[in-house]
Each structure stands twice: as C-alpha cells, then as structure tokens.
Short mmCIF file of C-alpha atoms and ligand atoms in Angstrom, two decimals:
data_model
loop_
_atom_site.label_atom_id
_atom_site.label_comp_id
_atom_site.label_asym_id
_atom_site.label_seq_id
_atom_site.Cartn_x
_atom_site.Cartn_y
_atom_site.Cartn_z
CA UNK X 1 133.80 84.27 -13.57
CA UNK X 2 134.47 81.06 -11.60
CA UNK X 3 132.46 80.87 -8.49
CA UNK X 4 132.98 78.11 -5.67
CA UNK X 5 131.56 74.91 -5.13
CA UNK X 6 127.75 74.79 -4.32
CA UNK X 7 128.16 74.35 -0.13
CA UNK X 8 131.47 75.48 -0.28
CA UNK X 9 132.24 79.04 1.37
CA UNK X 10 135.61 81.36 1.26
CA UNK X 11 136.06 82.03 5.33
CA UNK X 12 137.53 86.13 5.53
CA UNK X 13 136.49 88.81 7.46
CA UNK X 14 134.11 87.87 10.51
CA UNK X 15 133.95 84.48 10.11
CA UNK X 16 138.06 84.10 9.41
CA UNK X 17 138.56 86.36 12.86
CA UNK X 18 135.89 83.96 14.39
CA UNK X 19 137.59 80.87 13.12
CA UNK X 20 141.18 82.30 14.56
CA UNK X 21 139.60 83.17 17.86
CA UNK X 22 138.20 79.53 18.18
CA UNK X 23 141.14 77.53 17.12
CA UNK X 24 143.08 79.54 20.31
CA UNK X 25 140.38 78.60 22.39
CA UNK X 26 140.88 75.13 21.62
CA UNK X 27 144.52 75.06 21.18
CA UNK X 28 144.66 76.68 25.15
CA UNK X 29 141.73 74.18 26.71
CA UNK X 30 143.66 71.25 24.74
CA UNK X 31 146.91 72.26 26.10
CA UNK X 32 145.38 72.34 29.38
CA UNK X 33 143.34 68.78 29.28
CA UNK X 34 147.06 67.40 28.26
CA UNK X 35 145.72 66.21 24.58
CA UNK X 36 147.57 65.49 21.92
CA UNK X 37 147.19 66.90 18.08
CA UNK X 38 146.76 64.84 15.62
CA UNK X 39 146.37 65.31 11.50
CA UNK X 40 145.69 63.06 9.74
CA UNK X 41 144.53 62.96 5.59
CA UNK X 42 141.98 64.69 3.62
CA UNK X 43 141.42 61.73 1.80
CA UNK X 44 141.75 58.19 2.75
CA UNK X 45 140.96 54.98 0.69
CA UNK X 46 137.18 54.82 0.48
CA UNK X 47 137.02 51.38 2.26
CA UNK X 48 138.01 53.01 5.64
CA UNK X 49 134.51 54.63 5.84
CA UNK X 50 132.45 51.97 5.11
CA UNK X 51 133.68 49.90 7.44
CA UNK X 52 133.80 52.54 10.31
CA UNK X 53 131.08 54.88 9.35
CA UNK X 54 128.93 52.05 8.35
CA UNK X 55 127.62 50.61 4.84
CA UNK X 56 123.94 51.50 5.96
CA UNK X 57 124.14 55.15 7.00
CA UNK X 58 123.15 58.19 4.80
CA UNK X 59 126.56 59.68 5.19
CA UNK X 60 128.12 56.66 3.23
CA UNK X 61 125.32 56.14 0.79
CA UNK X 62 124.42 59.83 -0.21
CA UNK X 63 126.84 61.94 1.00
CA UNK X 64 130.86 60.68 0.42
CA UNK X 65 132.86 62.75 -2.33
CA UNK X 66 134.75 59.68 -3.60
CA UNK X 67 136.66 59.81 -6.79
CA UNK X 68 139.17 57.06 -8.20
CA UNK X 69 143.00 58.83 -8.09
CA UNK X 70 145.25 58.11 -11.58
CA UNK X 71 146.57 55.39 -10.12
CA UNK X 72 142.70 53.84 -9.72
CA UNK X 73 142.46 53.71 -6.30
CA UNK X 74 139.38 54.34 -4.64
CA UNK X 75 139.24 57.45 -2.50
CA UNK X 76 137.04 59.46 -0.01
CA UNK X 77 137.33 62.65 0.84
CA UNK X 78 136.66 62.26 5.04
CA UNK X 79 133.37 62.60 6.05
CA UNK X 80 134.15 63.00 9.81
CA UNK X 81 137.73 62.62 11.79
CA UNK X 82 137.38 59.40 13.34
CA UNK X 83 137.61 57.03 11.17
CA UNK X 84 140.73 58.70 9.68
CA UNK X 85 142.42 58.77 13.78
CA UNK X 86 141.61 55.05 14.69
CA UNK X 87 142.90 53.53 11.23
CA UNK X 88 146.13 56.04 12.10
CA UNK X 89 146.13 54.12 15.99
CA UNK X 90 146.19 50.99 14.33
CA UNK X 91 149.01 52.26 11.51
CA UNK X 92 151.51 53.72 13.67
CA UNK X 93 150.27 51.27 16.82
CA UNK X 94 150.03 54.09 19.22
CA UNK X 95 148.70 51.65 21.91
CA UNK X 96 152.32 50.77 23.00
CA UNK X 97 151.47 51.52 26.39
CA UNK X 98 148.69 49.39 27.68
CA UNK X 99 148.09 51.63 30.45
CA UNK X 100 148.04 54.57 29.53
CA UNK X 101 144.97 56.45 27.86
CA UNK X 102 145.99 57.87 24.49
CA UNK X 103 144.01 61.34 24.24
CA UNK X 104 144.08 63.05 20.59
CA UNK X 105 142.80 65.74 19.31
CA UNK X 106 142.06 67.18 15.78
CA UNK X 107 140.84 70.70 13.74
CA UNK X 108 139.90 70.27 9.88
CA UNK X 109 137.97 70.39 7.41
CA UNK X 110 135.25 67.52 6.83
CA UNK X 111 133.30 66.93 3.45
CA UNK X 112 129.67 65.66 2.84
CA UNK X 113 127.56 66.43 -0.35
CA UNK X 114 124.42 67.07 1.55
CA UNK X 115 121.90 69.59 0.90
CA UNK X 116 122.97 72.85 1.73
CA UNK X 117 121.13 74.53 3.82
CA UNK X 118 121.67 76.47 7.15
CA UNK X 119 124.55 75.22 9.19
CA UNK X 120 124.62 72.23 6.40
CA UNK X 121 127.80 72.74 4.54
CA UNK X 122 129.42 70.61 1.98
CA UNK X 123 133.14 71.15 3.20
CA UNK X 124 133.13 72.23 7.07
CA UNK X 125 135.49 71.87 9.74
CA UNK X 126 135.29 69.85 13.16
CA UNK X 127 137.28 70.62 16.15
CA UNK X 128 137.38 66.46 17.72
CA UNK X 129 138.66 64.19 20.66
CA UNK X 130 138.91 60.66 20.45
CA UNK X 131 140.33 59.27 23.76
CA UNK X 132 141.99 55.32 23.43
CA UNK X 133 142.25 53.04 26.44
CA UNK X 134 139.92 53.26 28.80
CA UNK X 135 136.46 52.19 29.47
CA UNK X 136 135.63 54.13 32.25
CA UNK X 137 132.84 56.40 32.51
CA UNK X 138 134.91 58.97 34.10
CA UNK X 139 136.85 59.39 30.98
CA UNK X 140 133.37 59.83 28.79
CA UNK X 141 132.54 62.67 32.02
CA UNK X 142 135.86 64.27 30.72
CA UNK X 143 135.39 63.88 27.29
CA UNK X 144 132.27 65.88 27.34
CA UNK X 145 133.44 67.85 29.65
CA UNK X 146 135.96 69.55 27.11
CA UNK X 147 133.29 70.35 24.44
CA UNK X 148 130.74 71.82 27.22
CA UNK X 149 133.08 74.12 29.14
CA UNK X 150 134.87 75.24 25.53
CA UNK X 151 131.28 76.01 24.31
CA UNK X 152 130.49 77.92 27.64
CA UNK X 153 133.73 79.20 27.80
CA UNK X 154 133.14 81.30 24.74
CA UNK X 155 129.30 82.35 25.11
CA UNK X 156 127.84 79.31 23.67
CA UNK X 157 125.13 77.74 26.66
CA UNK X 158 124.43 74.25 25.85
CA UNK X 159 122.93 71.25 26.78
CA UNK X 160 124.62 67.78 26.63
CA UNK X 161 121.34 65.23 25.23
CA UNK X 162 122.02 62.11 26.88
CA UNK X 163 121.44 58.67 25.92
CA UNK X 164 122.73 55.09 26.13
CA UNK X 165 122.49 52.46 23.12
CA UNK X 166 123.64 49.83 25.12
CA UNK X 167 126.15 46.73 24.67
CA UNK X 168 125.67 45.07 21.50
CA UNK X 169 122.98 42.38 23.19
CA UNK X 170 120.84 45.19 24.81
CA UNK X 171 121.13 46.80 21.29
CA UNK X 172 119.94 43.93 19.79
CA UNK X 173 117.30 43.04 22.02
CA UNK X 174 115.44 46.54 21.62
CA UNK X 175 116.02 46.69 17.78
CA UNK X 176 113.84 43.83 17.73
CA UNK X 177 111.21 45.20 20.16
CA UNK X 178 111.44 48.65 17.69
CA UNK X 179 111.14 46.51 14.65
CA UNK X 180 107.74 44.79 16.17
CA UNK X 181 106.76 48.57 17.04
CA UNK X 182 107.05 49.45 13.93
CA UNK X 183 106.19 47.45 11.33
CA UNK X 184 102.86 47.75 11.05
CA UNK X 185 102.60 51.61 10.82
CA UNK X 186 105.51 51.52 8.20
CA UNK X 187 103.82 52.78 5.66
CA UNK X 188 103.30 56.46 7.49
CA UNK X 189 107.01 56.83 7.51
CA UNK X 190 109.18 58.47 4.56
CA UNK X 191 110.67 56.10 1.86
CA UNK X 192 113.85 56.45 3.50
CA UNK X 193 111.97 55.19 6.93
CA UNK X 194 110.73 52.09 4.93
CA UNK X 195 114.23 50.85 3.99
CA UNK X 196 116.12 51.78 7.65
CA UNK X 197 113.68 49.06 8.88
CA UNK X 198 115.85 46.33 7.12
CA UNK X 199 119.23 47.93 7.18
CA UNK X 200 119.14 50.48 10.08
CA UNK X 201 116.08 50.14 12.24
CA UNK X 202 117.61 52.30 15.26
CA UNK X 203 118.10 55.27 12.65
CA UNK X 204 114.58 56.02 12.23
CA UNK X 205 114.32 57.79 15.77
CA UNK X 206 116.82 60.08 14.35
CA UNK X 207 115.17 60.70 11.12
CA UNK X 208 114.45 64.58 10.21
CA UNK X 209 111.14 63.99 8.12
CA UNK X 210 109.61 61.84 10.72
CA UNK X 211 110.82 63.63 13.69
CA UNK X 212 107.40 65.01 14.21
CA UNK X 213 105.05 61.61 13.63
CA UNK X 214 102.76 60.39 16.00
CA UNK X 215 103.60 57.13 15.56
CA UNK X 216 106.94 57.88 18.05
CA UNK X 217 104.94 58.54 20.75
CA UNK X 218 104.49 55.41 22.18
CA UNK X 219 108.01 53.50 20.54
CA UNK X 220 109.60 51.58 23.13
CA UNK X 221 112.40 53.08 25.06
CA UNK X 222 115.89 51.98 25.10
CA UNK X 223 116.10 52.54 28.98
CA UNK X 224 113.64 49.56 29.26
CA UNK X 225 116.24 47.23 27.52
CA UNK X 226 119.43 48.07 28.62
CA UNK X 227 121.76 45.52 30.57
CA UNK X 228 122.55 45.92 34.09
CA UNK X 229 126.39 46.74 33.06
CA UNK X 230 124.92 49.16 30.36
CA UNK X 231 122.56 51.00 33.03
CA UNK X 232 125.35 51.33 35.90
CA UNK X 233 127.50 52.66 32.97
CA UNK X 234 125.20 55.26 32.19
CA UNK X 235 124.65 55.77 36.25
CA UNK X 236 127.72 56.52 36.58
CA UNK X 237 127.99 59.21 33.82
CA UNK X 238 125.23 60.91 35.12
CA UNK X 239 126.50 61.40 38.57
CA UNK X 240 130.38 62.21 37.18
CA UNK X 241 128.42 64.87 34.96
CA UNK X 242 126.57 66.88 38.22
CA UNK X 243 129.79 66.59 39.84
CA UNK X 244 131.27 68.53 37.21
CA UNK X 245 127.93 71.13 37.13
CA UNK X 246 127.25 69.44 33.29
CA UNK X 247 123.91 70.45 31.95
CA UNK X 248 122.81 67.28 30.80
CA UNK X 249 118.99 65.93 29.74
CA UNK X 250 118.16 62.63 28.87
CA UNK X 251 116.90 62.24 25.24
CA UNK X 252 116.00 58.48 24.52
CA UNK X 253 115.48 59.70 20.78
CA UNK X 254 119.49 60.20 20.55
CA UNK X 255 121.13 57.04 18.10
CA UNK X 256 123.52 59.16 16.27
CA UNK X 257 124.13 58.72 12.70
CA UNK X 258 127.05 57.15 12.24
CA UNK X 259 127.24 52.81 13.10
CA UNK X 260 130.14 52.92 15.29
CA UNK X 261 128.64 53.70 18.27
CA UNK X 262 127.43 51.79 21.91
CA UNK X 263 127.02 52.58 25.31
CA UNK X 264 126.56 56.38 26.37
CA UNK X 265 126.26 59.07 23.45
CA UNK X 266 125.56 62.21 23.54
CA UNK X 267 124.76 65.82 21.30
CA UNK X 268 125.32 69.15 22.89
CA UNK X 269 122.31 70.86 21.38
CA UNK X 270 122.48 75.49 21.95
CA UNK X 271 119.92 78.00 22.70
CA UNK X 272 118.25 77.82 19.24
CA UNK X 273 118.27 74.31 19.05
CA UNK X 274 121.24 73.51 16.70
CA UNK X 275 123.30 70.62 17.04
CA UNK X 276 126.84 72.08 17.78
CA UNK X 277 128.50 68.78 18.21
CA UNK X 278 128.01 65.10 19.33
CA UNK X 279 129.87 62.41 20.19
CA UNK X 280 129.79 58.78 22.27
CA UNK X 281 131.66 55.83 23.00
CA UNK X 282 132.58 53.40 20.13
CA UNK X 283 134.71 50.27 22.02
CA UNK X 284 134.14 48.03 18.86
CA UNK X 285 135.57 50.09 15.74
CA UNK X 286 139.58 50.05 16.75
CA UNK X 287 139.09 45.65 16.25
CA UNK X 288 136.58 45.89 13.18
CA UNK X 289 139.43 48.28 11.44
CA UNK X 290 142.23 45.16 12.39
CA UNK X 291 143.31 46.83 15.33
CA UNK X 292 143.40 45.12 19.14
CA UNK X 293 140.65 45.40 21.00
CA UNK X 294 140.85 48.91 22.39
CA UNK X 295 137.60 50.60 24.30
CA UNK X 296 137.10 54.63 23.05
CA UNK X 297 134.79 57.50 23.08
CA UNK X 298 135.48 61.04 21.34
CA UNK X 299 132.98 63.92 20.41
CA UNK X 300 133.13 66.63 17.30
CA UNK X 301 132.27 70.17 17.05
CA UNK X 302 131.01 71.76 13.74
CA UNK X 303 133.08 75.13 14.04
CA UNK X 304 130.71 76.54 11.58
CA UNK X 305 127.90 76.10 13.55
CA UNK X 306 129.88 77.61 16.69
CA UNK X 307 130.53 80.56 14.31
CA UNK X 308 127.12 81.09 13.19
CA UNK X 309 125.87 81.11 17.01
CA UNK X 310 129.09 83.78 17.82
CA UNK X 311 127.62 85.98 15.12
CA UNK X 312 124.34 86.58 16.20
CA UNK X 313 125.72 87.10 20.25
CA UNK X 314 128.76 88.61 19.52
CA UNK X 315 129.22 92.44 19.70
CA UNK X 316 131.07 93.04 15.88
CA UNK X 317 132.88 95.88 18.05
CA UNK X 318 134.60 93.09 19.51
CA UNK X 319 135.58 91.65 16.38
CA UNK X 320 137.41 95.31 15.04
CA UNK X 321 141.12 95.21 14.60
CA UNK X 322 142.58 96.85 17.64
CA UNK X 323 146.23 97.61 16.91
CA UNK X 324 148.55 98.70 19.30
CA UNK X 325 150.64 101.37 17.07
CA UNK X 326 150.59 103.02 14.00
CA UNK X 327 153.83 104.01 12.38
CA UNK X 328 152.95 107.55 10.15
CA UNK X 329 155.87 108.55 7.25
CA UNK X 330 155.87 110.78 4.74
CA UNK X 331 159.23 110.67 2.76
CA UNK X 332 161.39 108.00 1.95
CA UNK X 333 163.95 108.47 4.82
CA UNK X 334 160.87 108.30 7.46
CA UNK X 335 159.71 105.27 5.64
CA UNK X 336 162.88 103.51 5.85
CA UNK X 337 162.83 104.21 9.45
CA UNK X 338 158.88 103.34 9.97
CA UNK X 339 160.03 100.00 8.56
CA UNK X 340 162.70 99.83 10.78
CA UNK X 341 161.06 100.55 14.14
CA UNK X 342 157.90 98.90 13.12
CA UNK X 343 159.95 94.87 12.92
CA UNK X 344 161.97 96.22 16.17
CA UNK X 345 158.14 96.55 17.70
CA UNK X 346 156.35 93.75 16.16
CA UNK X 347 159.29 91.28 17.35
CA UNK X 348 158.80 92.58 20.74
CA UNK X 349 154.73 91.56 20.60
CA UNK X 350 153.51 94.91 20.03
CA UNK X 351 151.16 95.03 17.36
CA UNK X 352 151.90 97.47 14.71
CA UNK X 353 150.89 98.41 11.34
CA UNK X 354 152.46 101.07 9.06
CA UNK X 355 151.29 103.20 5.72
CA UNK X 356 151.98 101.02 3.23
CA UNK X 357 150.92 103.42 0.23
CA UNK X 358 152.43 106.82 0.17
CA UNK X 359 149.03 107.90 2.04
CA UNK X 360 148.66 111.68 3.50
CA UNK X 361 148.78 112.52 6.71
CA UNK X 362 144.94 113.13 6.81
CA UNK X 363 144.40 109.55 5.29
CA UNK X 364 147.32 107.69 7.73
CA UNK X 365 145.31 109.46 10.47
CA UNK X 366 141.97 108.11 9.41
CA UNK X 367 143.13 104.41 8.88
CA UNK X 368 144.77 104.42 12.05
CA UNK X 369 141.51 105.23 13.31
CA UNK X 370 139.74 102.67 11.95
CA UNK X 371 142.36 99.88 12.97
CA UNK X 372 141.82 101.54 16.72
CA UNK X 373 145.73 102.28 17.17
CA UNK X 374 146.18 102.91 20.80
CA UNK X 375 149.30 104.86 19.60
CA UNK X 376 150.03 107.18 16.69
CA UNK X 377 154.18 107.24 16.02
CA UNK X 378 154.80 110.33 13.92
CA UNK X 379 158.26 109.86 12.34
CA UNK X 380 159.60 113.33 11.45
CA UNK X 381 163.45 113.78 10.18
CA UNK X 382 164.25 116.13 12.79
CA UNK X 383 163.49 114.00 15.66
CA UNK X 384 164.93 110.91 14.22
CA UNK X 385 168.20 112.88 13.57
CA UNK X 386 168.15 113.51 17.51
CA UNK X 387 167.28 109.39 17.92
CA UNK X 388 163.86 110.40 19.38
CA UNK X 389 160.40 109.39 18.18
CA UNK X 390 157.09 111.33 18.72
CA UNK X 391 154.68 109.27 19.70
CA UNK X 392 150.32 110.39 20.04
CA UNK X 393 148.39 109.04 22.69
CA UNK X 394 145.35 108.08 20.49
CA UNK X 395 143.04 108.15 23.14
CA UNK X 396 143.76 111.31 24.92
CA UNK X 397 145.51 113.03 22.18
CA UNK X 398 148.84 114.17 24.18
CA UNK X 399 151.62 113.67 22.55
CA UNK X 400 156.06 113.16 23.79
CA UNK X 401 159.02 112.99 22.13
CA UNK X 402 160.92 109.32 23.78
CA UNK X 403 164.23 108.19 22.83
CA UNK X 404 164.46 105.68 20.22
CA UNK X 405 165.85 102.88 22.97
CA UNK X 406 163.16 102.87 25.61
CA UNK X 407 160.45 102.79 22.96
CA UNK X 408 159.36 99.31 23.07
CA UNK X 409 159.53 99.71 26.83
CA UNK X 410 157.69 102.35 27.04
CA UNK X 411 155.11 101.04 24.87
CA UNK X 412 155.08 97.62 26.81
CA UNK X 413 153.91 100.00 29.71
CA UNK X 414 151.51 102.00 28.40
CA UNK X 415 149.02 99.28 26.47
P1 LIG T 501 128.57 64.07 13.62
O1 LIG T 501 127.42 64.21 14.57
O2 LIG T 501 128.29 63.46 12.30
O3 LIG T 501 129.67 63.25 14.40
O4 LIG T 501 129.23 65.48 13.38
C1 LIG T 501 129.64 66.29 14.45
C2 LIG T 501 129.30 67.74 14.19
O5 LIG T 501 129.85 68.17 12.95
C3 LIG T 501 127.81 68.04 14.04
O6 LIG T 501 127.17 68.14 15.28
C4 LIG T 501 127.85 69.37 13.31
O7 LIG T 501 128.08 70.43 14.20
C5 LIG T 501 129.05 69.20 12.40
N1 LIG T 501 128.58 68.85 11.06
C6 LIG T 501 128.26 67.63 10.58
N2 LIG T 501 127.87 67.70 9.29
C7 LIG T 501 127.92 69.00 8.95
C8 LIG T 501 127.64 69.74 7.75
N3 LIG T 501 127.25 69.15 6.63
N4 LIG T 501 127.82 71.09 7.78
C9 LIG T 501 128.24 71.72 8.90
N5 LIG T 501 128.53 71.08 10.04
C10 LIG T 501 128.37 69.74 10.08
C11 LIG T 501 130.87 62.88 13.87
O8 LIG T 501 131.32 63.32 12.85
C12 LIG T 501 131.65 61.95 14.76
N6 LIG T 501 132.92 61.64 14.09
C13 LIG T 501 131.89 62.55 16.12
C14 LIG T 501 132.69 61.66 17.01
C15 LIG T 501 134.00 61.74 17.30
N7 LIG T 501 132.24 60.58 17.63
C16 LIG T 501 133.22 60.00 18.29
N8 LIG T 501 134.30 60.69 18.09
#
C-alpha cells in the first residue's frame, strides 16, 4: 500500500465540510471588505524566497521543499503567500494607479518540511491579505480587522498580540542593545540561539526552546527604542483598534519569523494558546524584489489550525448532511422519473439526493434518515401517470399528493 507523505493529510469528512464552510466565510467577508482574489503558483523559482523570506530564517534554511525541474531550474515549493503576491505586483505592475490601495486576497496550500507535530503540517493552507499602497495605520486597523471578526465570526475568540519592530534605524539601534544583552549569557541558549546572534539576533525572542529562559526576563524592550514616527505609528493602531472593539495585548516578545517585516506586527493567538495567524507591515520587500517603492502590510491564517479549534467547539450535529429531499424509486420507470424531477429540483436550489443503488424501500427510508431529508418524494407509477407526486413530511410524517408543476414551489415554501 502507498500511504501519503509524512505531514501530509487527505482532508474528507469533518475536516473537508470544515474546510468548505470556511472558504464561504471568507469568500462572503472578502466580498464584503471589496478584496480582490488572487492565485498565484505552487512553485516559484527558489530565489524569490530568499530574498523575501530572508536567507537567515529557519523557514529558508530547514524547511523549503526545493527541487531542480528538467529543465534545471531551481524551484521552491511556497512556503507562505507573500512572497509569491508581491513578485506577481511587480510582474503584472498592478500599481498603475498611484492612488489607489490594491487589496488582494489568497486561499492555498503552503509547504514547509518541519516537524510534524500538532497544528505543524508539512503541506497546509493559508487564507491571506496583502494590502499595496498605503502607509496608513488605518489600513493595518483594517487589515486585522478582517482576520479578527472572520475568526469571531465563526466561534473562534482571539486575541490580536501586538508589537512594533520599528523603522529600520530603531531596528537597528535595539538589535545592538539585544546583542550587548545577550552575549554574555549565550552559552544558556540552544545551538540554534548561538548562531541567530550573528545572523538573526531579533529571532531569539521568538525562539520555542528558549521561550521559557530566565535570561529574557530582563532583555531590553523594543518600546524603549522605537522612533518618534515608529511610536505615533503604533499610537495610532492602538486607538483605530478600540475603535473597532479589537482585542488587542501588547507582546514585546512578537518579531515574527519571517525578515520582511517593520513597523506594527501582530499574531492573533485563541483560547488554547495556538497561533491561528499573524501578520504585519513589510514597506521594504515590494523594492528589494525590483519593484517601486510601495508601503504594505497583510496577515495569514493557518486554516488547519482554524479547523482543529472548530472541532473541539463545534457540535458534529451541525456538521450532518441536512438535505432538503429525498427522491424514493423502485422500478425503472420511477427511476427515470426520480432522475428527472430530482435535476428539475436541484437546478431550482433545492437540495436533493436520490437512491442511487436499486435500494428497498426500508433501506431508501433509512438513508434518507441519516442525510436528515426534510422531505421524502415517493414516486409511484400511478400517481406519476396522473402528473402528481407524493411527497412525506419527514418531520411530522403527513403525507399529499401535489401536482408535478407546483412542486418546486411548493417545496421552496415549505423548507
Ligand atoms: P506565518 O506566521 O509564517 O506568516 O504563517 C501564518 C500562519 O500559517 C500561522 O500562524 C499558522 O496558522 C499557519 N502555519 C504556518 N506554518 C504552518 C505549518 N507548518 N502547519 C500548519 N499551519 C502553519 C506568514 O506566512 C506570512 N506570509 C503572513 C503575512 C502575510 N505577513 C504579511 N502578509
């Protein structure tokens, strides 16, 4: 037997119906934020993500799937969504428009060869927003906006951690002041640890071995370095979050793994602690791909993550087909005719199933059950010779005989 990929997982049953219900949820909040869709490729050339990404982070130097294609090119298979949209802004120059803000949106699956573990998957899928154009904090209020009311929307409480990196020179000033910090109790920190101080100082206060060491306790804070643009930025954020009744906390331990990022970032962490999603500004990665100079800020959403919270809230009775009718035939002619009246329904948005395998009554009576058919049709020659159709109330068991041209009407009313 061939079995699937280590991290990999086949989504049917619950999680499928979970997956469906979600990507309606966000296709009706995106339709109503005005965002556009946007797909972009599975796999772009490998280069793209270490420049974006960053040559320094784990994701690029553990966790890519890159392979060479036959024409020995060097490919990755995306690690996250936003590398992929900016180097499509810059491709198809979607900035025409100076003035307007150019608000995307995106649903796939994402690949990273990490340990698998609980809500750690190898191929996953992130619902994203990247929003081009403006460098107001107002738009970063409505970015965040859209994950936090989607997640509360559906069940999901969260809170949006808060934190600001700063502009580039802020950024710089406190790496320095961390490096000092650090550097003597070095040693105490996991290998890893020992080589971010070099290449990625800032990524040790995100590191998931060290989380816990003492020797955080008293690291210098980021608040204490930021610029006075950077800090009436991140003002301003703040208050456009209360306006909008955000649950927000500030968490100075928030530097996000991936390099792009400055200014305000955030994580929107749930009830058990998980990471759903994270996101922050990045106004320098659209000119270090070759683009113009272009401010931005999106989020991501790990839909499995979303799914695996669902699950343990949702009630599974929820999750049971419901249909609307269930078309019963015995013989050929009532088949021909269950077929019949069951497209004439299900073009009419009346959900309808029909047996499908010569089935008895008794067993066409028990699987409409189980798909909780509102309404039983019971196709019998005699009453289709008259052009009527007897149709069971499956709730309260009464049963009438309606002709065959008021039947999606009369359905229409009754469900
Ligand atoms: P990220 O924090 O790396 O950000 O990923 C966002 C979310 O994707 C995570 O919070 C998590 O829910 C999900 N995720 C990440 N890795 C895995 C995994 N191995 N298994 C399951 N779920 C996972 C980004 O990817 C940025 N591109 C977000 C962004 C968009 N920033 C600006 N625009």
């Amino acid at each position: 037997m061939i079995i699937k990929p280590k991290g990999t997982y086949d989504i049917l049953g619950i999680d499928a119906k979970l997956h469906t219900y979600l990507n309606h949820e966000i296709e009706n909040f995106m339709i109503n934020y005005d965002y556009e869709l946007i797909r972009t490729p599975i796999f772009e050339s490998s280069e793209l993500f270490h420049r974006s990404v960053g040559e320094g982070t784990d994701i690029v130097t553990k966790e890519t799937y890159d392979f060479k294609d036959r024409g020995d090119r060097n490919l990755t298979l995306r690690p996250e969504g936003t590398a992929g949209v900016v180097r499509s802004l810059i491709e198809n120059k979607l900035y025409g428009n100076k003035n307007d803000c150019i608000k995307l949106y995106y649903n796939g699956t994402m690949y990273r060869y990490e340990r698998p573990q609980s809500g750690r998957n190898r191929e996953f899928t992130q619902f994203g927003v990247e929003v081009f154009n403006s460098n107001d904090p107002m738009i970063d209020a409505e970015v965040i906006s859209i994950g936090y009311n989607l997640l509360q929307s559906i069940g999901i409480d969260v809170t949006v951690n808060l934190n600001s990196l700063g502009d580039l020179e802020s950024r710089k000033k406190y790496t320095e002041a961390l490096v000092k910090y650090l550097e003597p109790n070095i040693g105490k920190l996991c290998p890893d640890c020992q080589n971010r101080l070099k290449t990625n100082p800032l990524r040790i206060l995100d590191c998931k071995v060290d989380k816990d060491s003492e020797i955080f306790k008293n690291v210098p804070k980021i608040s204490a370095y930021l610029s006075d643009e950077s800090k009436q930025r991140f003002n301003k954020l703040k208050q456009y979050l209360s306006i909008l009744d955000i649950n927000y906390e500030i968490d100075e331990q928030i530097v996000r793994g991936l390099d792009y990022y400055d200014e305000n970032v955030w994580e929107y962490t749930d009830e058990n602690n998980i990471v759903v999603g994270g996101g922050g500004r990045y106004n320098h990665l659209v000119e270090n791909l070759g683009g113009p100079s272009i401010p931005a800020v999106g989020f991501a959403l790990g839909l499995e993550r979303i799914i695996m919270n669902l699950k343990n809230n949702i009630d599974e009775e929820q999750l049971k087909n419901n249909i609307d009718v269930y078309i019963m035939s015995i013989n050929e002619e009532e088949k021909i005719n269950a077929l019949r009246i069951a497209q004439n329904l299900r073009l009419n948005n009346i959900i309808t199933e029909i047996n499908s395998n010569n089935l008895s009554m008794k067993s066409q009576f028990k699987i409409a059950d189980s798909l909780n058919a509102k309404f039983i049709i019971i196709l019998n020659n005699e009453d289709l010779n008259k052009g009527l159709i007897n149709i069971k109330d499956n709730v309260t068991k009464e049963e009438i005989k309606i002709d065959e041209g008021d039947i999606v009407d009369w359905i229409l009313g009754n469900i």
